[in-house]
Amino acid sequence: MRVLLVHPSALMYSEIFLRLEPLGLERVAAATLADGHDVRLIDLQVYNHADLEREIIEFRPHAVGFSLNYLANVPEVVNLAKRIKVMRPGCTVFVGGHSVSFVAEQVLDHADGAIDVVLKGEGEVGAPALLAALPDRALSEVPGAVTLDGPGRPPSMVHSLDDHLPARHLGGRRRKYFIGVMDPAASIEFTRGCPWDCSFCSAWTFYGRSYRRLSPEAAVEDMARIKEPGVFIVDDVAFIKAEEGDEIARQLEKRRIRKNYYLETRCDVLLRNEEVFRRWKRLGLEYMFLGLEALDEDGLKQFRKRTTPKLNNEALEVARSIGLMVAINIIADPDWDESRFAFVREWAMSVPEIVNITVQTPYPGTETWLTESRRLTTLDYRLFDVQHAVLPTRLPLHRFYEELVKTQAVLARKHLGVAALAETTGLVARQLLRGQTNFVKMIWKFNQVYNADRQYGEHQRETEYLLPPPADTPVAAPDRKELYVHAPARRRA
């Protein structure tokens, strides 16, 4: 069967700071190839809609599958599905991914029959099973399948993460993928899932608070296949278990594989497993992302981060002592006023780390979607990208965006301005000699992308599709089992 897999276009944040390869879709492609299908992959982050239409005409796929990991991409994917059904009426269109797993029924309704199936859960299991079931239309037997007739069997987790390493060879324009100064950069996965339960996050609800890992051998084998000099380790929390990080490092050292690495972890994990991160520094670890989320005790408790400002500051000191460049995320509460924005700016300029500001956003699949007592001001999918305010703001909305952009601009100049460019002259020169321009271009694009008028104006656009409205009455203590996409193994048993 001819199968075309499609990743949707880049979101606002990816217009500047990063553009990552569609790693999950590449793993689904590998699983589909293993079943003998003819598979192609197109990433609309680096191609355009005209390229997709040409691929549809030339390849004539029997099935088209979309990756839908971000709510803001829902309108684009729904409209593309409708277009494909016009071009290839007999083609099966299916959609899978993280975010769509929480709004499967609503997305099917939006599509008016243009999407045949939504696959909840892990695509390495669902996609091959769906393709096998298509001849007999036995869709109710497919793990995680949801159709207009309702859900079928519950989703299943892939048997082993060692299976179906990413089919990176199917993608094109790999030089377009980067993260910050790592240009170009590939992505790799060592673990999947998160055992913590932050109230704003859906990573733990998707995987039923489970945590799984590739074997060190498979992880190193995948790393050996990567040609790019930079690698982003996409784990939700890197090196939770010190012995696992150590063993991967040992095998990389043995095979003399050296890259420049960027990873994400928690402050408490960094403190507990400091020696592992020091070892990875010797291997080429350069950049680390730490989600502080809040600067005060009350904010950390609200997000259920299970950490403290003191511990977070200790972790920053450790990262500095290791010699890592650290990026910090702070979540802006829509209730912030001018004085709070000014305080955050002052703090952010006082530390050497890169500070990023996102906007508090309740997502389906998170506890805050159920417990948030403030009524959402919009249900437009496109605004659920942590760059727009979807809850009532204390300041007038346009004024809120002015303060937000002012804060982001100050922090951007700190690391992306002319002074920062002077500090990275040698790096930029080497990138340009290799024909890499992603990092250089992003330095000059900030004001085009982050603009209060633009962000405010995007609230005024005509809305084509709306998220399902939350419950009228906030849920004080939701049943966690109702949030899970994958039931934990002990419950499945």
Short mmCIF file of C-alpha atoms in Angstrom, two decimals:
data_model
loop_
_atom_site.label_atom_id
_atom_site.label_comp_id
_atom_site.label_asym_id
_atom_site.label_seq_id
_atom_site.Cartn_x
_atom_site.Cartn_y
_atom_site.Cartn_z
CA MET A 1 0.00 0.00 0.00
CA ARG A 2 1.24 3.49 -0.82
CA VAL A 3 1.27 5.60 2.35
CA LEU A 4 2.07 9.30 2.64
CA LEU A 5 2.82 10.69 6.12
CA VAL A 6 2.51 14.45 6.66
CA HIS A 7 3.74 16.79 9.40
CA PRO A 8 1.89 20.15 9.51
CA SER A 9 3.40 23.62 9.26
CA ALA A 10 5.55 25.33 11.89
CA LEU A 11 3.96 27.30 14.72
CA MET A 12 4.84 30.82 15.85
CA TYR A 13 7.65 29.78 18.18
CA SER A 14 9.28 27.70 15.43
CA GLU A 15 9.51 30.70 13.15
CA ILE A 16 12.50 31.86 15.21
CA PHE A 17 13.94 29.68 17.94
CA LEU A 18 13.84 26.13 16.64
CA ARG A 19 12.60 23.81 13.94
CA LEU A 20 12.78 20.14 14.86
CA GLU A 21 12.65 17.09 12.66
CA PRO A 22 9.34 15.14 12.93
CA LEU A 23 10.86 12.37 15.04
CA GLY A 24 7.58 10.72 16.04
CA LEU A 25 6.38 10.59 12.45
CA GLU A 26 9.73 9.11 11.38
CA ARG A 27 9.22 6.30 13.91
CA VAL A 28 5.70 5.69 12.60
CA ALA A 29 7.18 5.59 9.10
CA ALA A 30 9.70 2.96 10.23
CA ALA A 31 6.94 0.79 11.70
CA THR A 32 4.90 1.13 8.51
CA LEU A 33 7.89 0.28 6.32
CA ALA A 34 8.50 -2.83 8.42
CA ASP A 35 5.05 -4.07 7.36
CA GLY A 36 6.04 -3.83 3.70
CA HIS A 37 4.26 -0.62 2.70
CA ASP A 38 5.61 1.95 0.25
CA VAL A 39 6.04 5.01 2.47
CA ARG A 40 6.84 8.66 1.83
CA LEU A 41 7.05 11.53 4.31
CA ILE A 42 6.66 15.27 3.80
CA ASP A 43 7.23 17.87 6.52
CA LEU A 44 5.35 21.13 5.94
CA GLN A 45 7.73 22.90 8.29
CA VAL A 46 10.24 22.81 5.44
CA TYR A 47 7.97 22.20 2.43
CA ASN A 48 4.71 23.96 1.48
CA HIS A 49 1.15 23.06 0.58
CA ALA A 50 1.93 23.14 -3.14
CA ASP A 51 4.66 20.52 -2.56
CA LEU A 52 2.12 18.36 -0.74
CA GLU A 53 -0.36 18.59 -3.60
CA ARG A 54 2.33 17.61 -6.10
CA GLU A 55 3.19 14.61 -3.92
CA ILE A 56 -0.47 13.57 -3.84
CA ILE A 57 -0.71 13.77 -7.63
CA GLU A 58 2.58 11.96 -8.33
CA PHE A 59 2.56 9.33 -5.57
CA ARG A 60 -1.20 8.60 -5.64
CA PRO A 61 -1.29 7.34 -2.03
CA HIS A 62 -3.86 4.85 -0.82
CA ALA A 63 -3.61 6.37 2.67
CA VAL A 64 -2.47 9.73 4.04
CA GLY A 65 -1.61 10.09 7.71
CA PHE A 66 -1.18 13.40 9.53
CA SER A 67 0.79 14.00 12.69
CA LEU A 68 -1.19 16.31 14.98
CA ASN A 69 0.83 16.97 18.11
CA TYR A 70 -0.19 20.61 18.55
CA LEU A 71 -3.70 22.02 18.92
CA ALA A 72 -2.84 25.09 16.88
CA ASN A 73 -2.36 22.88 13.80
CA VAL A 74 -5.90 21.42 13.93
CA PRO A 75 -7.49 23.86 11.43
CA GLU A 76 -4.68 23.36 8.90
CA VAL A 77 -4.86 19.57 9.11
CA VAL A 78 -8.66 19.49 8.84
CA ASN A 79 -8.61 21.70 5.76
CA LEU A 80 -5.81 19.70 4.15
CA ALA A 81 -7.77 16.50 4.77
CA LYS A 82 -10.76 18.01 2.98
CA ARG A 83 -8.55 19.03 0.05
CA ILE A 84 -7.01 15.56 -0.21
CA LYS A 85 -10.45 13.93 -0.26
CA VAL A 86 -11.28 16.09 -3.29
CA MET A 87 -8.04 15.15 -5.02
CA ARG A 88 -8.12 11.43 -4.05
CA PRO A 89 -11.71 10.50 -3.13
CA GLY A 90 -10.89 6.88 -2.36
CA CYS A 91 -7.89 7.68 -0.18
CA THR A 92 -8.04 6.88 3.54
CA VAL A 93 -7.09 9.89 5.66
CA PHE A 94 -6.06 9.30 9.25
CA VAL A 95 -4.68 11.53 11.98
CA GLY A 96 -2.65 10.69 15.08
CA GLY A 97 -0.47 12.38 17.64
CA HIS A 98 -0.36 13.80 21.13
CA SER A 99 -2.94 16.62 21.12
CA VAL A 100 -5.46 14.99 18.81
CA SER A 101 -5.62 12.03 21.20
CA PHE A 102 -7.47 14.30 23.65
CA VAL A 103 -9.91 15.81 21.12
CA ALA A 104 -10.41 12.93 18.67
CA GLU A 105 -14.20 13.10 18.42
CA GLN A 106 -14.24 16.87 17.93
CA VAL A 107 -11.65 16.75 15.12
CA LEU A 108 -13.67 14.07 13.34
CA ASP A 109 -16.73 16.29 13.56
CA HIS A 110 -14.81 19.27 12.15
CA ALA A 111 -13.69 17.21 9.15
CA ASP A 112 -17.21 16.24 8.00
CA GLY A 113 -16.04 12.82 6.83
CA ALA A 114 -12.73 13.96 5.32
CA ILE A 115 -10.85 12.28 8.18
CA ASP A 116 -11.71 8.58 8.32
CA VAL A 117 -9.90 7.69 11.54
CA VAL A 118 -8.19 9.37 14.47
CA LEU A 119 -5.57 7.17 16.12
CA LYS A 120 -5.18 7.84 19.82
CA GLY A 121 -1.93 6.86 21.51
CA GLU A 122 1.36 5.67 20.07
CA GLY A 123 1.42 5.63 16.29
CA GLU A 124 3.97 2.84 15.93
CA VAL A 125 1.20 0.47 17.03
CA GLY A 126 -1.87 2.18 15.61
CA ALA A 127 -0.74 3.05 12.07
CA PRO A 128 0.39 -0.43 10.93
CA ALA A 129 -2.70 -2.00 12.53
CA LEU A 130 -4.94 0.48 10.74
CA LEU A 131 -3.38 -0.22 7.35
CA ALA A 132 -3.73 -3.96 7.93
CA ALA A 133 -7.41 -3.52 8.81
CA LEU A 134 -8.35 -1.32 5.84
CA PRO A 135 -9.07 -4.09 3.29
CA ASP A 136 -11.73 -5.57 5.59
CA ARG A 137 -12.72 -2.20 7.10
CA ALA A 138 -12.21 -3.79 10.53
CA LEU A 139 -11.44 -0.41 12.08
CA SER A 140 -13.01 -1.23 15.43
CA GLU A 141 -10.22 -3.78 15.96
CA VAL A 142 -7.44 -1.19 15.57
CA PRO A 143 -5.89 -0.13 18.91
CA GLY A 144 -6.71 3.51 19.59
CA ALA A 145 -8.92 3.97 16.51
CA VAL A 146 -11.79 6.45 16.74
CA THR A 147 -14.24 6.92 13.86
CA LEU A 148 -17.54 8.72 13.46
CA ASP A 149 -19.11 5.47 14.69
CA GLY A 150 -17.22 5.83 17.96
CA PRO A 151 -14.07 4.41 19.58
CA GLY A 152 -12.79 0.91 19.02
CA ARG A 153 -10.19 -0.90 21.10
CA PRO A 154 -8.16 1.12 23.63
CA PRO A 155 -4.72 2.28 22.45
CA SER A 156 -1.70 0.07 23.03
CA MET A 157 1.86 1.02 23.81
CA VAL A 158 4.64 -0.12 21.51
CA HIS A 159 6.15 -3.36 22.78
CA SER A 160 9.70 -2.01 22.83
CA LEU A 161 11.10 1.43 22.08
CA ASP A 162 14.06 -0.37 20.49
CA ASP A 163 11.77 -1.30 17.60
CA HIS A 164 11.35 1.02 14.64
CA LEU A 165 14.18 3.50 15.01
CA PRO A 166 13.39 6.68 13.06
CA ALA A 167 13.29 6.43 9.27
CA ARG A 168 15.24 9.67 8.86
CA HIS A 169 16.10 8.87 5.26
CA LEU A 170 12.50 9.55 4.17
CA GLY A 171 12.61 13.25 5.00
CA GLY A 172 14.21 15.96 2.93
CA ARG A 173 15.80 19.35 3.59
CA ARG A 174 17.32 18.16 6.83
CA ARG A 175 19.60 21.19 6.88
CA LYS A 176 16.50 23.24 7.79
CA TYR A 177 16.28 21.66 11.28
CA PHE A 178 17.94 23.57 14.10
CA ILE A 179 17.62 24.62 17.74
CA GLY A 180 19.23 27.91 18.67
CA VAL A 181 22.87 28.00 17.65
CA MET A 182 22.88 24.27 16.92
CA ASP A 183 22.42 24.55 13.17
CA PRO A 184 21.78 22.00 11.76
CA ALA A 185 20.49 19.64 14.45
CA ALA A 186 18.86 16.23 14.49
CA SER A 187 16.62 14.88 17.26
CA ILE A 188 16.82 11.65 19.21
CA GLU A 189 14.73 9.90 21.86
CA PHE A 190 16.20 7.93 24.77
CA THR A 191 13.10 7.70 26.99
CA ARG A 192 9.38 8.25 26.71
CA GLY A 193 6.97 9.49 29.37
CA CYS A 194 7.30 11.37 32.65
CA PRO A 195 6.68 10.14 36.22
CA TRP A 196 5.93 13.65 37.53
CA ASP A 197 2.47 15.21 37.39
CA CYS A 198 2.70 18.96 36.77
CA SER A 199 -0.80 20.42 36.59
CA PHE A 200 -0.24 22.27 33.28
CA CYS A 201 1.32 19.34 31.40
CA SER A 202 -0.21 16.47 29.40
CA ALA A 203 2.94 14.38 28.93
CA TRP A 204 2.17 12.32 32.02
CA THR A 205 -1.55 12.02 31.25
CA PHE A 206 -0.84 10.79 27.70
CA TYR A 207 1.40 7.98 28.89
CA GLY A 208 -0.48 7.19 32.10
CA ARG A 209 2.45 8.52 34.16
CA SER A 210 4.62 5.69 32.82
CA TYR A 211 8.31 5.95 31.97
CA ARG A 212 10.09 3.73 29.43
CA ARG A 213 13.50 3.75 27.80
CA LEU A 214 15.40 2.49 24.81
CA SER A 215 18.16 0.06 25.57
CA PRO A 216 21.57 1.76 25.63
CA GLU A 217 22.55 -0.32 22.60
CA ALA A 218 19.58 0.93 20.54
CA ALA A 219 20.11 4.50 21.70
CA VAL A 220 23.75 4.47 20.63
CA GLU A 221 22.96 2.72 17.35
CA ASP A 222 20.45 5.45 16.52
CA MET A 223 22.98 8.12 17.45
CA ALA A 224 25.56 6.52 15.17
CA ARG A 225 23.16 6.92 12.22
CA ILE A 226 22.83 10.69 12.73
CA LYS A 227 24.96 12.77 10.38
CA GLU A 228 24.23 16.22 11.82
CA PRO A 229 26.78 17.69 14.27
CA GLY A 230 24.07 18.84 16.70
CA VAL A 231 21.58 16.57 18.46
CA PHE A 232 18.55 17.53 20.55
CA ILE A 233 17.64 14.83 23.08
CA VAL A 234 13.85 15.20 23.17
CA ASP A 235 13.14 13.28 26.41
CA ASP A 236 10.68 15.10 28.68
CA VAL A 237 13.23 14.72 31.49
CA ALA A 238 16.73 13.59 30.58
CA PHE A 239 18.70 11.16 32.76
CA ILE A 240 16.12 10.51 35.45
CA LYS A 241 18.09 7.38 36.24
CA ALA A 242 21.82 8.04 36.50
CA GLU A 243 22.85 4.52 35.55
CA GLU A 244 21.00 4.74 32.23
CA GLY A 245 22.65 8.02 31.25
CA ASP A 246 26.02 6.63 32.30
CA GLU A 247 25.66 3.50 30.20
CA ILE A 248 24.72 5.39 27.05
CA ALA A 249 27.68 7.71 27.66
CA ARG A 250 30.01 4.76 28.13
CA GLN A 251 28.97 3.20 24.83
CA LEU A 252 29.22 6.52 22.99
CA GLU A 253 32.75 6.93 24.37
CA LYS A 254 33.62 3.39 23.33
CA ARG A 255 32.44 4.04 19.77
CA ARG A 256 34.05 7.50 19.74
CA ILE A 257 30.79 9.20 18.78
CA ARG A 258 30.88 12.89 19.55
CA LYS A 259 28.18 15.47 18.93
CA ASN A 260 27.01 18.77 20.38
CA TYR A 261 24.01 18.04 22.59
CA TYR A 262 20.97 19.96 23.83
CA LEU A 263 18.62 18.36 26.39
CA GLU A 264 15.80 19.08 28.83
CA THR A 265 15.70 18.05 32.46
CA ARG A 266 14.42 19.05 35.90
CA CYS A 267 16.33 20.98 38.54
CA ASP A 268 15.99 18.19 41.11
CA VAL A 269 17.22 15.60 38.61
CA LEU A 270 20.26 17.73 37.78
CA LEU A 271 21.13 18.04 41.46
CA ARG A 272 20.62 14.37 42.15
CA ASN A 273 22.56 13.14 39.11
CA GLU A 274 25.13 15.90 38.72
CA GLU A 275 27.99 13.56 37.79
CA VAL A 276 26.06 12.16 34.82
CA PHE A 277 25.62 15.64 33.38
CA ARG A 278 29.31 16.38 33.96
CA ARG A 279 30.18 13.22 32.03
CA TRP A 280 27.91 14.28 29.17
CA LYS A 281 29.56 17.70 29.18
CA ARG A 282 32.79 15.90 28.35
CA LEU A 283 30.91 14.11 25.55
CA GLY A 284 29.71 17.38 24.01
CA LEU A 285 26.69 18.51 26.05
CA GLU A 286 26.49 22.28 25.54
CA TYR A 287 22.92 23.38 26.18
CA MET A 288 20.31 22.52 28.79
CA PHE A 289 16.68 23.55 29.12
CA LEU A 290 15.25 23.83 32.65
CA GLY A 291 11.55 24.47 33.13
CA LEU A 292 11.52 26.60 36.27
CA GLU A 293 8.01 27.83 35.31
CA ALA A 294 7.75 30.12 38.38
CA LEU A 295 10.09 32.18 40.56
CA ASP A 296 8.12 32.00 43.80
CA GLU A 297 6.92 29.26 46.12
CA ASP A 298 3.23 29.86 45.42
CA GLY A 299 3.67 29.61 41.66
CA LEU A 300 5.63 26.36 41.95
CA LYS A 301 2.91 24.89 44.16
CA GLN A 302 0.21 26.01 41.75
CA PHE A 303 1.95 24.15 38.92
CA ARG A 304 2.77 21.20 41.23
CA LYS A 305 6.42 21.31 40.22
CA ARG A 306 7.46 19.56 43.47
CA THR A 307 10.48 21.81 43.82
CA THR A 308 11.41 25.08 45.56
CA PRO A 309 13.06 28.40 44.56
CA LYS A 310 16.09 27.45 46.70
CA LEU A 311 16.50 24.12 44.93
CA ASN A 312 16.08 25.78 41.53
CA ASN A 313 18.79 28.32 42.30
CA GLU A 314 21.11 25.54 43.44
CA ALA A 315 20.52 23.74 40.14
CA LEU A 316 21.38 26.88 38.16
CA GLU A 317 24.65 27.17 40.12
CA VAL A 318 25.49 23.55 39.32
CA ALA A 319 24.76 24.05 35.61
CA ARG A 320 27.00 27.12 35.59
CA SER A 321 29.78 25.20 37.32
CA ILE A 322 29.55 22.47 34.67
CA GLY A 323 29.90 25.11 31.97
CA LEU A 324 26.49 24.66 30.32
CA MET A 325 24.46 27.30 28.55
CA VAL A 326 21.04 27.08 30.22
CA ALA A 327 17.65 28.15 28.89
CA ILE A 328 14.93 28.76 31.46
CA ASN A 329 11.19 28.85 30.91
CA ILE A 330 8.88 31.09 32.95
CA ILE A 331 5.10 30.83 32.54
CA ALA A 332 3.41 34.22 32.35
CA ASP A 333 0.11 34.31 34.22
CA PRO A 334 -2.56 36.32 32.38
CA ASP A 335 -3.17 38.01 35.74
CA TRP A 336 0.26 39.72 35.60
CA ASP A 337 0.30 43.52 35.63
CA GLU A 338 3.04 45.94 34.53
CA SER A 339 4.91 45.65 37.83
CA ARG A 340 5.07 41.85 37.61
CA PHE A 341 6.37 41.97 34.04
CA ALA A 342 8.96 44.55 35.15
CA PHE A 343 10.05 42.29 38.03
CA VAL A 344 10.50 39.32 35.69
CA ARG A 345 12.50 41.45 33.24
CA GLU A 346 14.75 42.69 36.01
CA TRP A 347 15.35 39.19 37.35
CA ALA A 348 15.96 37.73 33.90
CA MET A 349 18.55 40.38 33.06
CA SER A 350 20.36 39.68 36.35
CA VAL A 351 21.13 36.05 35.51
CA PRO A 352 23.38 34.73 32.73
CA GLU A 353 20.83 32.17 31.51
CA ILE A 354 18.56 32.52 28.48
CA VAL A 355 15.07 33.22 29.82
CA ASN A 356 12.03 32.33 27.75
CA ILE A 357 8.48 33.46 28.53
CA THR A 358 5.42 31.40 27.60
CA VAL A 359 1.77 32.13 28.43
CA GLN A 360 -0.27 29.99 30.81
CA THR A 361 -2.55 27.87 28.62
CA PRO A 362 -5.00 25.17 29.72
CA TYR A 363 -4.84 22.29 27.25
CA PRO A 364 -7.22 19.34 26.88
CA GLY A 365 -5.54 16.44 28.66
CA THR A 366 -4.19 18.61 31.49
CA GLU A 367 -5.62 19.06 34.94
CA THR A 368 -5.84 22.81 34.38
CA TRP A 369 -8.25 22.22 31.48
CA LEU A 370 -10.65 20.76 34.04
CA THR A 371 -9.81 22.78 37.14
CA GLU A 372 -9.29 26.26 35.70
CA SER A 373 -12.04 28.34 37.25
CA ARG A 374 -11.56 31.32 34.93
CA ARG A 375 -13.59 31.01 31.77
CA LEU A 376 -11.63 30.75 28.56
CA THR A 377 -11.93 33.85 26.39
CA THR A 378 -11.46 31.92 23.15
CA LEU A 379 -11.81 28.38 21.82
CA ASP A 380 -9.87 29.08 18.61
CA TYR A 381 -7.38 26.21 18.19
CA ARG A 382 -4.87 28.53 16.54
CA LEU A 383 -4.42 30.56 19.73
CA PHE A 384 -3.51 27.55 21.90
CA ASP A 385 0.23 27.80 21.27
CA VAL A 386 1.53 29.23 24.62
CA GLN A 387 2.19 32.50 22.79
CA HIS A 388 -1.36 33.87 23.08
CA ALA A 389 -3.54 34.62 26.10
CA VAL A 390 -6.65 32.42 26.12
CA LEU A 391 -7.66 33.31 29.69
CA PRO A 392 -8.86 36.72 30.91
CA THR A 393 -5.98 39.17 31.37
CA ARG A 394 -5.79 41.71 34.18
CA LEU A 395 -4.39 44.25 31.73
CA PRO A 396 -6.35 45.11 28.59
CA LEU A 397 -5.46 42.40 26.08
CA HIS A 398 -3.43 44.61 23.75
CA ARG A 399 -1.59 46.08 26.75
CA PHE A 400 -0.84 42.56 27.99
CA TYR A 401 0.76 41.74 24.65
CA GLU A 402 2.76 44.96 24.73
CA GLU A 403 4.22 43.98 28.11
CA LEU A 404 4.76 40.38 27.00
CA VAL A 405 6.56 41.38 23.79
CA LYS A 406 8.55 44.03 25.64
CA THR A 407 9.74 41.37 28.07
CA GLN A 408 10.52 38.86 25.34
CA ALA A 409 12.31 41.52 23.29
CA VAL A 410 14.57 42.53 26.19
CA LEU A 411 15.50 38.91 26.72
CA ALA A 412 15.96 38.29 23.01
CA ARG A 413 18.36 41.24 22.68
CA LYS A 414 20.35 39.76 25.53
CA HIS A 415 21.11 36.62 23.50
CA LEU A 416 20.09 37.38 19.91
CA GLY A 417 21.05 41.02 19.50
CA VAL A 418 24.08 42.60 17.87
CA ALA A 419 26.18 42.12 21.01
CA ALA A 420 25.29 38.44 21.10
CA LEU A 421 26.10 38.15 17.41
CA ALA A 422 29.54 39.61 18.07
CA GLU A 423 30.15 36.90 20.66
CA THR A 424 29.19 34.19 18.18
CA THR A 425 31.02 35.56 15.14
CA GLY A 426 33.22 32.51 14.76
CA LEU A 427 30.28 30.14 15.10
CA VAL A 428 28.21 32.10 12.60
CA ALA A 429 31.09 32.20 10.13
CA ARG A 430 31.48 28.42 10.29
CA GLN A 431 27.72 27.97 9.77
CA LEU A 432 27.71 30.25 6.75
CA LEU A 433 30.65 28.40 5.23
CA ARG A 434 28.56 25.23 5.49
CA GLY A 435 25.58 27.00 3.95
CA GLN A 436 23.63 27.05 7.24
CA THR A 437 21.60 30.22 7.71
CA ASN A 438 18.83 29.25 10.17
CA PHE A 439 20.46 30.78 13.26
CA VAL A 440 21.61 33.91 11.43
CA LYS A 441 18.14 34.55 10.02
CA MET A 442 16.40 34.16 13.37
CA ILE A 443 18.50 36.97 14.88
CA TRP A 444 16.79 39.47 12.58
CA LYS A 445 13.26 38.02 12.58
CA PHE A 446 12.19 38.65 16.17
CA ASN A 447 10.29 41.90 15.61
CA GLN A 448 8.50 40.45 12.60
CA VAL A 449 7.20 37.46 14.56
CA TYR A 450 6.73 38.80 18.09
CA ASN A 451 4.56 41.85 17.68
CA ALA A 452 1.76 43.04 19.97
CA ASP A 453 -0.37 44.23 17.06
CA ARG A 454 -0.01 40.91 15.29
CA GLN A 455 -0.80 38.83 18.37
CA TYR A 456 -3.78 40.99 19.31
CA GLY A 457 -5.00 40.95 15.72
CA GLU A 458 -4.94 37.18 15.63
CA HIS A 459 -7.77 37.20 18.19
CA GLN A 460 -9.91 39.09 15.66
CA ARG A 461 -9.61 36.52 12.85
CA GLU A 462 -12.65 34.65 11.67
CA THR A 463 -12.80 31.35 13.53
CA GLU A 464 -13.45 28.24 11.47
CA TYR A 465 -13.13 25.52 14.12
CA LEU A 466 -13.58 25.67 17.89
CA LEU A 467 -12.23 23.55 20.71
CA PRO A 468 -14.79 21.63 22.77
CA PRO A 469 -15.93 23.91 25.58
CA PRO A 470 -14.76 22.96 29.08
CA ALA A 471 -17.24 22.00 31.77
CA ASP A 472 -19.28 24.90 33.14
CA THR A 473 -18.39 23.89 36.68
CA PRO A 474 -14.65 23.51 37.42
CA VAL A 475 -13.64 20.08 38.69
CA ALA A 476 -11.85 20.41 42.02
CA ALA A 477 -10.09 17.04 41.97
CA PRO A 478 -10.37 15.19 38.65
CA ASP A 479 -10.08 11.45 38.48
CA ARG A 480 -6.65 10.96 36.95
CA LYS A 481 -7.72 7.77 35.20
CA GLU A 482 -10.10 9.86 33.10
CA LEU A 483 -7.17 11.94 31.81
CA TYR A 484 -5.02 9.02 30.68
CA VAL A 485 -4.73 8.09 27.01
CA HIS A 486 -2.64 5.01 27.80
CA ALA A 487 -3.69 3.22 30.96
CA PRO A 488 -0.70 2.27 33.12
CA ALA A 489 0.49 -1.30 32.59
CA ARG A 490 -0.69 -2.46 35.99
CA ARG A 491 -4.20 -1.19 35.18
CA ARG A 492 -4.15 -2.78 31.71
CA ALA A 493 -3.30 -6.07 33.35
#
